């Protein structure tokens, strides 16, 4: 068992809103400099840059979990975290079907670059990624659950794409493991401002769009860095745990 | 103020009733509200009003029940799932559906005389 300082919400240059510096080698270097040993790559509705970041992290102390920040039909953002690229590819197939085909306008939304482990350009993603899929929250939860992943509503207190703004309350039609709060609030303040959050384990991530945005607010005490271990830590089961350190 | 019944609204706008049938002629909504952000609806909509939204998520029932709304009109063909419809029936909330957009429905309701906001 050991402690992992973590940031489970990290974007790459494939997300149109991310900075151009968010390429695999710099993400890995910066995370390690922040004292972070566990990240998840969570681009908007896509998983195409994960393998490159994993390759860039090979041989370092940093563990890179594959993930996605999904935008549901309700315009709610959710972190979907997995362990293997096979799982993310299966999930990507579902998302591709559910994502409307709208061409990206890089001048307005930003560039969407698929890159290799050195950060070199491979291709531009033509489809606009920053838009809602047709999957409802519940449908998305079912798919992630079936694949054995974690389903975590993102920055729930944020005005845009946050669960509480769009849906008012925490949904009760599927089990909620944890909710992510945005970088500008503490768990204690979040519960005061949004009493609906009371009783739910709250995690915080940097929602990292630029290299200076890593937070590492949470430390997880795990046997190893897997989603199953994270699930236990968030639930406080089998001596796994997590703490908030800011 | 024009008094109109929910029955008139359903018929004039060609709305599909998704929940159990009720005596819609006895219901006379007096307010209209439209938003897809449920947090805004919770603070902005009034009792016995009609709420127009394209949000079909389960939570619309909780919000409608909280505010005791007369009905929710779900637009652009968005479909609540079975659980949501069942929950609405349990709570006595009427869910109505249309292929039309929220703007059209709000315009029609205004034209019919539902002008208290």
Short mmCIF file of C-alpha atoms in Angstrom, two decimals:
data_model
loop_
_atom_site.label_atom_id
_atom_site.label_comp_id
_atom_site.label_asym_id
_atom_site.label_seq_id
_atom_site.Cartn_x
_atom_site.Cartn_y
_atom_site.Cartn_z
CA UNK A 1 0.00 0.00 0.00
CA UNK A 2 1.21 3.48 -0.80
CA UNK A 3 0.08 7.05 -1.31
CA UNK A 4 -0.55 8.51 -4.74
CA UNK A 5 -0.91 12.24 -5.13
CA UNK A 6 -3.33 12.51 -8.01
CA UNK A 7 -4.95 14.73 -10.60
CA UNK A 8 -7.62 12.75 -12.38
CA UNK A 9 -8.73 15.43 -14.85
CA UNK A 10 -6.07 16.38 -17.38
CA UNK A 11 -6.60 17.60 -20.96
CA UNK A 12 -4.19 17.42 -23.91
CA UNK A 13 -3.90 19.45 -27.11
CA UNK A 14 -6.71 17.31 -28.49
CA UNK A 15 -9.19 19.27 -26.36
CA UNK A 16 -9.93 22.49 -28.25
CA UNK A 17 -9.88 24.49 -25.02
CA UNK A 18 -6.47 23.19 -23.86
CA UNK A 19 -3.24 25.14 -24.24
CA UNK A 20 -0.86 24.16 -27.04
CA UNK A 21 1.75 23.21 -24.41
CA UNK A 22 -0.40 20.25 -23.24
CA UNK A 23 1.67 17.66 -25.08
CA UNK A 24 2.67 14.27 -23.61
CA UNK A 25 6.29 14.93 -22.51
CA UNK A 26 5.43 18.27 -20.89
CA UNK A 27 2.34 16.87 -19.15
CA UNK A 28 4.46 14.07 -17.68
CA UNK A 29 7.32 16.37 -16.64
CA UNK A 30 5.04 18.95 -15.08
CA UNK A 31 2.93 16.39 -13.18
CA UNK A 32 6.08 14.85 -11.70
CA UNK A 33 7.39 18.29 -10.75
CA UNK A 34 4.14 18.90 -8.89
CA UNK A 35 4.79 15.73 -6.91
CA UNK A 36 1.94 13.93 -8.64
CA UNK A 37 2.23 10.18 -9.27
CA UNK A 38 -1.20 9.48 -10.78
CA UNK A 39 -3.07 11.31 -13.52
CA UNK A 40 -5.97 10.52 -15.81
CA UNK A 41 -6.12 11.86 -19.34
CA UNK A 42 -9.63 13.13 -19.92
CA UNK A 43 -10.12 14.94 -23.22
CA UNK A 44 -13.57 16.03 -24.31
CA UNK A 45 -15.44 13.09 -25.84
CA UNK A 46 -12.23 11.52 -27.12
CA UNK A 47 -9.46 9.15 -26.06
CA UNK A 48 -7.02 9.45 -28.99
CA UNK A 49 -4.08 11.03 -27.12
CA UNK A 50 -4.03 8.71 -24.11
CA UNK A 51 -1.60 6.12 -25.46
CA UNK A 52 0.87 8.87 -26.36
CA UNK A 53 0.87 10.21 -22.79
CA UNK A 54 1.23 6.69 -21.41
CA UNK A 55 4.24 6.12 -23.66
CA UNK A 56 5.75 9.43 -22.58
CA UNK A 57 5.33 8.36 -18.94
CA UNK A 58 6.89 4.92 -19.45
CA UNK A 59 9.90 4.46 -17.19
CA UNK A 60 8.86 7.28 -14.86
CA UNK A 61 7.03 7.13 -11.54
CA UNK A 62 3.87 8.58 -13.12
CA UNK A 63 0.83 6.33 -13.69
CA UNK A 64 -1.50 7.48 -16.49
CA UNK A 65 -5.05 6.18 -16.37
CA UNK A 66 -7.09 6.29 -19.57
CA UNK A 67 -10.24 8.37 -19.39
CA UNK A 68 -12.57 10.80 -21.07
CA UNK A 69 -14.54 13.87 -20.09
CA UNK A 70 -17.87 13.01 -21.60
CA UNK A 71 -20.54 15.62 -22.35
CA UNK A 72 -23.98 14.11 -21.86
CA UNK A 73 -27.28 15.03 -23.46
CA UNK A 74 -28.01 17.19 -20.41
CA UNK A 75 -24.85 19.22 -21.17
CA UNK A 76 -23.25 17.80 -18.06
CA UNK A 77 -19.55 16.92 -18.03
CA UNK A 78 -18.54 13.60 -16.50
CA UNK A 79 -15.16 11.98 -15.95
CA UNK A 80 -15.17 8.39 -17.21
CA UNK A 81 -12.07 6.60 -15.95
CA UNK A 82 -10.78 3.20 -17.03
CA UNK A 83 -7.75 0.94 -16.63
CA UNK A 84 -7.04 -0.31 -20.13
CA UNK A 85 -6.99 1.12 -23.63
CA UNK A 86 -9.33 -1.70 -24.70
CA UNK A 87 -11.98 -0.38 -22.32
CA UNK A 88 -11.55 3.17 -23.58
CA UNK A 89 -11.73 2.01 -27.20
CA UNK A 90 -14.99 0.20 -26.50
CA UNK A 91 -16.32 3.30 -24.81
CA UNK A 92 -15.09 5.50 -27.66
CA UNK A 93 -17.14 3.43 -30.11
CA UNK A 94 -20.30 4.23 -28.15
CA UNK A 95 -19.38 7.89 -27.93
CA UNK A 96 -18.59 8.15 -31.65
CA UNK A 97 -22.09 6.95 -32.46
CA UNK A 98 -23.60 9.39 -29.99
CA UNK A 99 -21.56 12.45 -30.99
CA UNK A 100 -23.19 14.63 -33.66
CA UNK A 101 -20.98 15.26 -36.68
CA UNK A 102 -20.26 18.98 -36.54
CA UNK A 103 -17.04 20.26 -38.09
CA UNK A 104 -14.70 22.01 -35.68
CA UNK A 105 -14.02 25.70 -36.24
CA UNK A 106 -10.47 26.01 -34.92
CA UNK A 107 -10.56 29.83 -35.11
CA UNK A 108 -13.46 29.84 -32.68
CA UNK A 109 -13.16 26.68 -30.55
CA UNK A 110 -9.43 25.97 -30.83
CA UNK A 111 -7.29 23.32 -32.51
CA UNK A 112 -7.77 19.60 -31.83
CA UNK A 113 -4.43 17.87 -32.35
CA UNK A 114 -3.67 14.15 -32.15
CA UNK A 115 0.03 13.86 -31.31
CA UNK A 116 2.64 11.19 -30.63
CA UNK A 117 4.56 10.61 -27.39
CA UNK A 118 7.05 13.36 -28.25
CA UNK A 119 4.27 15.81 -28.96
CA UNK A 120 4.72 15.71 -32.72
CA UNK A 121 1.65 16.34 -34.84
CA UNK A 122 -0.13 13.28 -36.26
CA UNK A 123 -3.47 14.67 -37.39
CA UNK A 124 -6.21 17.18 -36.66
CA UNK A 125 -9.51 15.91 -35.37
CA UNK A 126 -12.09 17.46 -37.72
CA UNK A 127 -15.15 16.71 -35.64
CA UNK A 128 -16.06 19.26 -33.02
CA UNK A 129 -15.40 17.51 -29.70
CA UNK A 130 -16.78 20.17 -27.38
CA UNK A 131 -20.44 19.35 -27.85
CA UNK A 132 -23.10 17.15 -26.27
CA UNK A 133 -23.40 13.49 -27.12
CA UNK A 134 -26.85 11.93 -27.30
CA UNK A 135 -26.12 9.79 -24.24
CA UNK A 136 -28.10 10.69 -21.15
CA UNK A 137 -26.31 10.67 -17.81
CA UNK A 138 -27.96 7.39 -16.94
CA UNK A 139 -27.18 5.74 -20.26
CA UNK A 140 -23.58 6.88 -19.99
CA UNK A 141 -23.32 5.59 -16.42
CA UNK A 142 -24.64 2.19 -17.55
CA UNK A 143 -22.04 1.92 -20.29
CA UNK A 144 -19.15 2.97 -18.05
CA UNK A 145 -20.34 0.64 -15.31
CA UNK A 146 -20.63 -2.29 -17.76
CA UNK A 147 -17.05 -1.66 -18.86
CA UNK A 148 -15.91 -1.58 -15.24
CA UNK A 149 -14.95 2.10 -15.16
CA UNK A 150 -15.57 4.99 -12.76
CA UNK A 151 -18.23 7.60 -13.50
CA UNK A 152 -17.62 10.94 -11.79
CA UNK A 153 -19.65 14.08 -12.58
CA UNK A 154 -17.07 16.83 -13.17
CA UNK A 155 -16.81 20.31 -11.61
CA UNK A 156 -20.38 19.90 -10.37
CA UNK A 157 -20.51 23.43 -8.92
CA UNK A 158 -19.47 25.17 -12.15
CA UNK A 159 -21.97 27.37 -14.00
CA UNK A 160 -21.15 25.83 -17.35
CA UNK A 161 -21.49 22.09 -17.89
CA UNK A 162 -21.82 21.49 -14.14
CA UNK A 163 -24.32 18.96 -12.80
CA UNK A 164 -25.89 21.27 -10.23
CA UNK A 165 -26.44 24.22 -12.56
CA UNK A 166 -28.01 22.07 -15.27
CA UNK A 167 -29.91 19.54 -13.19
CA UNK A 168 -30.40 21.35 -9.88
CA UNK A 169 -30.02 18.25 -7.72
CA UNK A 170 -27.77 15.23 -7.62
CA UNK A 171 -29.64 12.57 -9.69
CA UNK A 172 -30.97 9.61 -7.73
CA UNK A 173 -31.58 7.21 -10.62
CA UNK A 174 -28.08 5.68 -10.48
CA UNK A 175 -25.56 5.31 -7.67
CA UNK A 176 -23.12 8.21 -7.27
CA UNK A 177 -19.64 7.16 -6.18
CA UNK A 178 -18.22 10.65 -5.85
CA UNK A 179 -18.55 14.13 -7.31
CA UNK A 180 -15.74 16.37 -8.49
CA UNK A 181 -15.69 20.00 -7.35
CA UNK A 182 -13.96 22.72 -9.36
CA UNK A 183 -10.50 24.05 -8.56
CA UNK A 184 -11.72 27.32 -7.09
CA UNK A 185 -13.60 25.97 -4.09
CA UNK A 186 -12.89 23.72 -1.10
CA UNK A 187 -15.04 20.69 -0.20
CA UNK A 188 -16.14 22.47 2.99
CA UNK A 189 -17.23 25.61 1.14
CA UNK A 190 -18.87 23.58 -1.62
CA UNK A 191 -21.16 21.86 0.86
CA UNK A 192 -22.15 25.17 2.43
CA UNK A 193 -22.87 26.75 -0.93
CA UNK A 194 -24.55 23.64 -2.36
CA UNK A 195 -26.28 21.70 0.44
CA UNK A 196 -27.27 19.12 -2.20
CA UNK A 197 -23.68 17.85 -1.99
CA UNK A 198 -23.94 16.87 1.65
CA UNK A 199 -23.13 13.23 2.27
CA UNK A 200 -21.29 12.63 -1.02
CA UNK A 201 -17.53 12.04 -1.07
CA UNK A 202 -16.07 15.05 -2.93
CA UNK A 203 -12.85 14.95 -4.90
CA UNK A 204 -11.02 17.82 -6.55
CA UNK A 205 -8.90 17.92 -9.68
CA UNK A 206 -7.14 20.66 -11.57
CA UNK A 207 -9.22 20.27 -14.74
CA UNK A 208 -5.80 20.89 -16.21
CA UNK A 209 -5.87 22.83 -19.49
CA UNK A 210 -2.43 24.43 -19.08
CA UNK A 211 0.80 23.21 -17.50
CA UNK A 212 0.49 25.50 -14.47
CA UNK A 213 -2.95 24.13 -13.58
CA UNK A 214 -2.03 20.85 -11.88
CA UNK A 215 -3.44 20.77 -8.36
CA UNK A 216 -2.89 17.37 -6.78
CA UNK A 217 -5.46 18.17 -4.09
CA UNK A 218 -6.18 14.55 -3.28
CA UNK A 219 -3.89 11.84 -2.03
CA UNK A 220 -5.16 8.30 -2.41
CA UNK A 221 -3.90 5.43 -0.27
CA UNK A 222 -4.00 2.40 -2.57
CA UNK A 223 -2.50 -1.04 -3.13
CA UNK A 224 -1.95 -0.03 -6.75
CA UNK A 225 -3.17 2.62 -9.13
CA UNK A 226 -6.34 1.11 -10.60
CA UNK A 227 -9.91 2.32 -10.84
CA UNK A 228 -11.01 -0.48 -8.52
CA UNK A 229 -8.56 0.71 -5.87
CA UNK A 230 -9.71 4.31 -6.37
CA UNK A 231 -13.31 3.16 -5.91
CA UNK A 232 -12.39 1.49 -2.61
CA UNK A 233 -10.41 4.54 -1.47
CA UNK A 234 -13.29 6.89 -2.21
CA UNK A 235 -15.65 4.57 -0.32
CA UNK A 236 -13.11 4.17 2.49
CA UNK A 237 -13.17 0.37 2.15
CA UNK A 238 -10.52 -2.22 3.01
CA UNK A 239 -8.15 0.34 4.56
CA UNK A 240 -8.03 2.34 1.34
CA UNK A 241 -8.64 6.05 1.81
CA UNK A 242 -8.18 9.50 0.37
CA UNK A 243 -7.37 12.88 1.82
CA UNK A 244 -7.69 16.49 0.77
CA UNK A 245 -4.50 18.47 1.14
CA UNK A 246 -5.01 22.08 0.16
CA UNK B 1 -56.21 37.49 -17.74
CA UNK B 2 -57.36 34.76 -20.11
CA UNK B 3 -58.28 31.60 -18.26
CA UNK B 4 -57.33 28.52 -20.22
CA UNK B 5 -57.28 24.90 -19.29
CA UNK B 6 -54.43 22.47 -19.66
CA UNK B 7 -56.78 20.52 -21.91
CA UNK B 8 -56.97 23.47 -24.32
CA UNK B 9 -53.20 23.82 -24.30
CA UNK B 10 -52.69 20.11 -25.03
CA UNK B 11 -55.16 20.17 -27.90
CA UNK B 12 -54.16 23.47 -29.51
CA UNK B 13 -50.47 22.63 -29.47
CA UNK B 14 -50.97 18.96 -30.38
CA UNK B 15 -49.01 17.77 -27.35
CA UNK B 16 -48.54 14.10 -26.54
CA UNK B 17 -49.41 13.17 -22.97
CA UNK B 18 -46.64 10.90 -21.64
CA UNK B 19 -48.04 10.40 -18.15
CA UNK B 20 -51.40 9.16 -16.85
CA UNK B 21 -54.47 10.96 -18.12
CA UNK B 22 -56.07 13.38 -15.69
CA UNK B 23 -58.97 15.78 -15.75
CA UNK B 24 -56.96 18.33 -17.71
CA UNK B 25 -60.07 20.52 -18.09
CA UNK B 26 -59.95 21.28 -14.38
CA UNK B 27 -56.36 22.49 -14.48
CA UNK B 28 -55.84 26.14 -15.30
CA UNK B 29 -52.17 27.04 -15.44
CA UNK B 30 -51.53 30.73 -15.00
CA UNK B 31 -47.82 31.06 -15.58
CA UNK B 32 -45.29 30.10 -18.19
CA UNK B 33 -41.57 29.60 -17.79
CA UNK B 34 -38.86 28.30 -20.05
CA UNK B 35 -35.29 27.26 -19.25
CA UNK B 36 -33.16 24.15 -19.55
CA UNK B 37 -31.07 24.89 -16.48
CA UNK B 38 -32.89 23.23 -13.61
CA UNK B 39 -31.18 25.37 -11.01
CA UNK B 40 -32.75 28.43 -12.68
CA UNK B 41 -36.15 26.76 -12.88
CA UNK B 42 -36.00 26.00 -9.16
CA UNK B 43 -35.58 29.69 -8.39
CA UNK B 44 -37.54 31.17 -11.29
CA UNK B 45 -40.69 29.16 -12.06
CA UNK B 46 -43.90 29.67 -10.12
CA UNK B 47 -46.47 27.29 -8.67
CA UNK B 48 -49.11 25.95 -11.05
CA UNK B 49 -47.14 27.15 -14.03
CA UNK B 50 -46.28 25.41 -17.27
CA UNK B 51 -42.58 24.80 -17.79
CA UNK B 52 -41.20 24.44 -21.32
CA UNK B 53 -37.85 22.67 -21.64
CA UNK B 54 -35.92 20.27 -23.83
CA UNK B 55 -34.38 18.70 -20.74
CA UNK B 56 -35.80 15.17 -20.35
CA UNK B 57 -33.67 14.11 -17.41
CA UNK B 58 -35.21 12.37 -14.40
CA UNK B 59 -34.63 15.47 -12.25
CA UNK B 60 -37.32 17.45 -14.11
CA UNK B 61 -39.87 15.50 -12.07
CA UNK B 62 -38.27 16.45 -8.76
CA UNK B 63 -38.18 20.09 -9.79
CA UNK B 64 -41.77 20.05 -11.07
CA UNK B 65 -42.96 18.37 -7.85
CA UNK B 66 -41.01 20.82 -5.70
CA UNK B 67 -42.66 23.77 -7.45
CA UNK B 68 -46.05 22.06 -7.88
CA UNK B 69 -46.07 22.86 -11.58
CA UNK B 70 -49.20 22.15 -13.62
CA UNK B 71 -47.23 20.49 -16.40
CA UNK B 72 -43.86 20.14 -18.09
CA UNK B 73 -43.75 20.45 -21.88
CA UNK B 74 -40.69 18.61 -23.19
CA UNK B 75 -39.69 19.96 -26.59
CA UNK B 76 -37.72 18.92 -29.69
CA UNK B 77 -38.83 15.32 -29.30
CA UNK B 78 -36.60 14.74 -26.26
CA UNK B 79 -37.90 11.62 -24.51
CA UNK B 80 -37.78 10.96 -20.79
CA UNK B 81 -37.02 7.33 -19.98
CA UNK B 82 -39.56 4.94 -18.42
CA UNK B 83 -38.27 5.53 -14.89
CA UNK B 84 -38.84 9.24 -15.28
CA UNK B 85 -42.40 8.77 -16.53
CA UNK B 86 -43.12 6.34 -13.69
CA UNK B 87 -41.73 8.78 -11.15
CA UNK B 88 -43.87 11.58 -12.65
CA UNK B 89 -46.97 9.40 -12.31
CA UNK B 90 -46.09 8.67 -8.70
CA UNK B 91 -45.71 12.38 -7.99
CA UNK B 92 -48.80 13.37 -9.99
CA UNK B 93 -46.77 15.43 -12.46
CA UNK B 94 -47.99 15.75 -16.03
CA UNK B 95 -45.32 15.35 -18.70
CA UNK B 96 -46.17 16.48 -22.22
CA UNK B 97 -44.11 16.03 -25.34
CA UNK B 98 -43.73 17.81 -28.68
CA UNK B 99 -41.41 17.71 -31.68
CA UNK B 100 -41.54 21.50 -31.83
CA UNK B 101 -38.83 23.73 -30.34
CA UNK B 102 -39.21 25.60 -27.05
CA UNK B 103 -39.37 28.97 -28.83
CA UNK B 104 -42.36 27.87 -30.90
CA UNK B 105 -44.20 26.45 -27.89
CA UNK B 106 -43.56 29.55 -25.78
CA UNK B 107 -44.74 31.73 -28.67
CA UNK B 108 -47.95 29.71 -29.04
CA UNK B 109 -48.66 29.81 -25.31
CA UNK B 110 -48.18 33.58 -25.35
CA UNK B 111 -50.51 33.85 -28.36
CA UNK B 112 -53.12 31.82 -26.48
CA UNK B 113 -52.96 34.33 -23.66
CA UNK B 114 -50.63 32.70 -21.14
CA UNK B 115 -48.76 35.88 -20.44
CA UNK B 116 -48.10 35.97 -16.71
CA UNK B 117 -44.45 35.22 -16.22
#
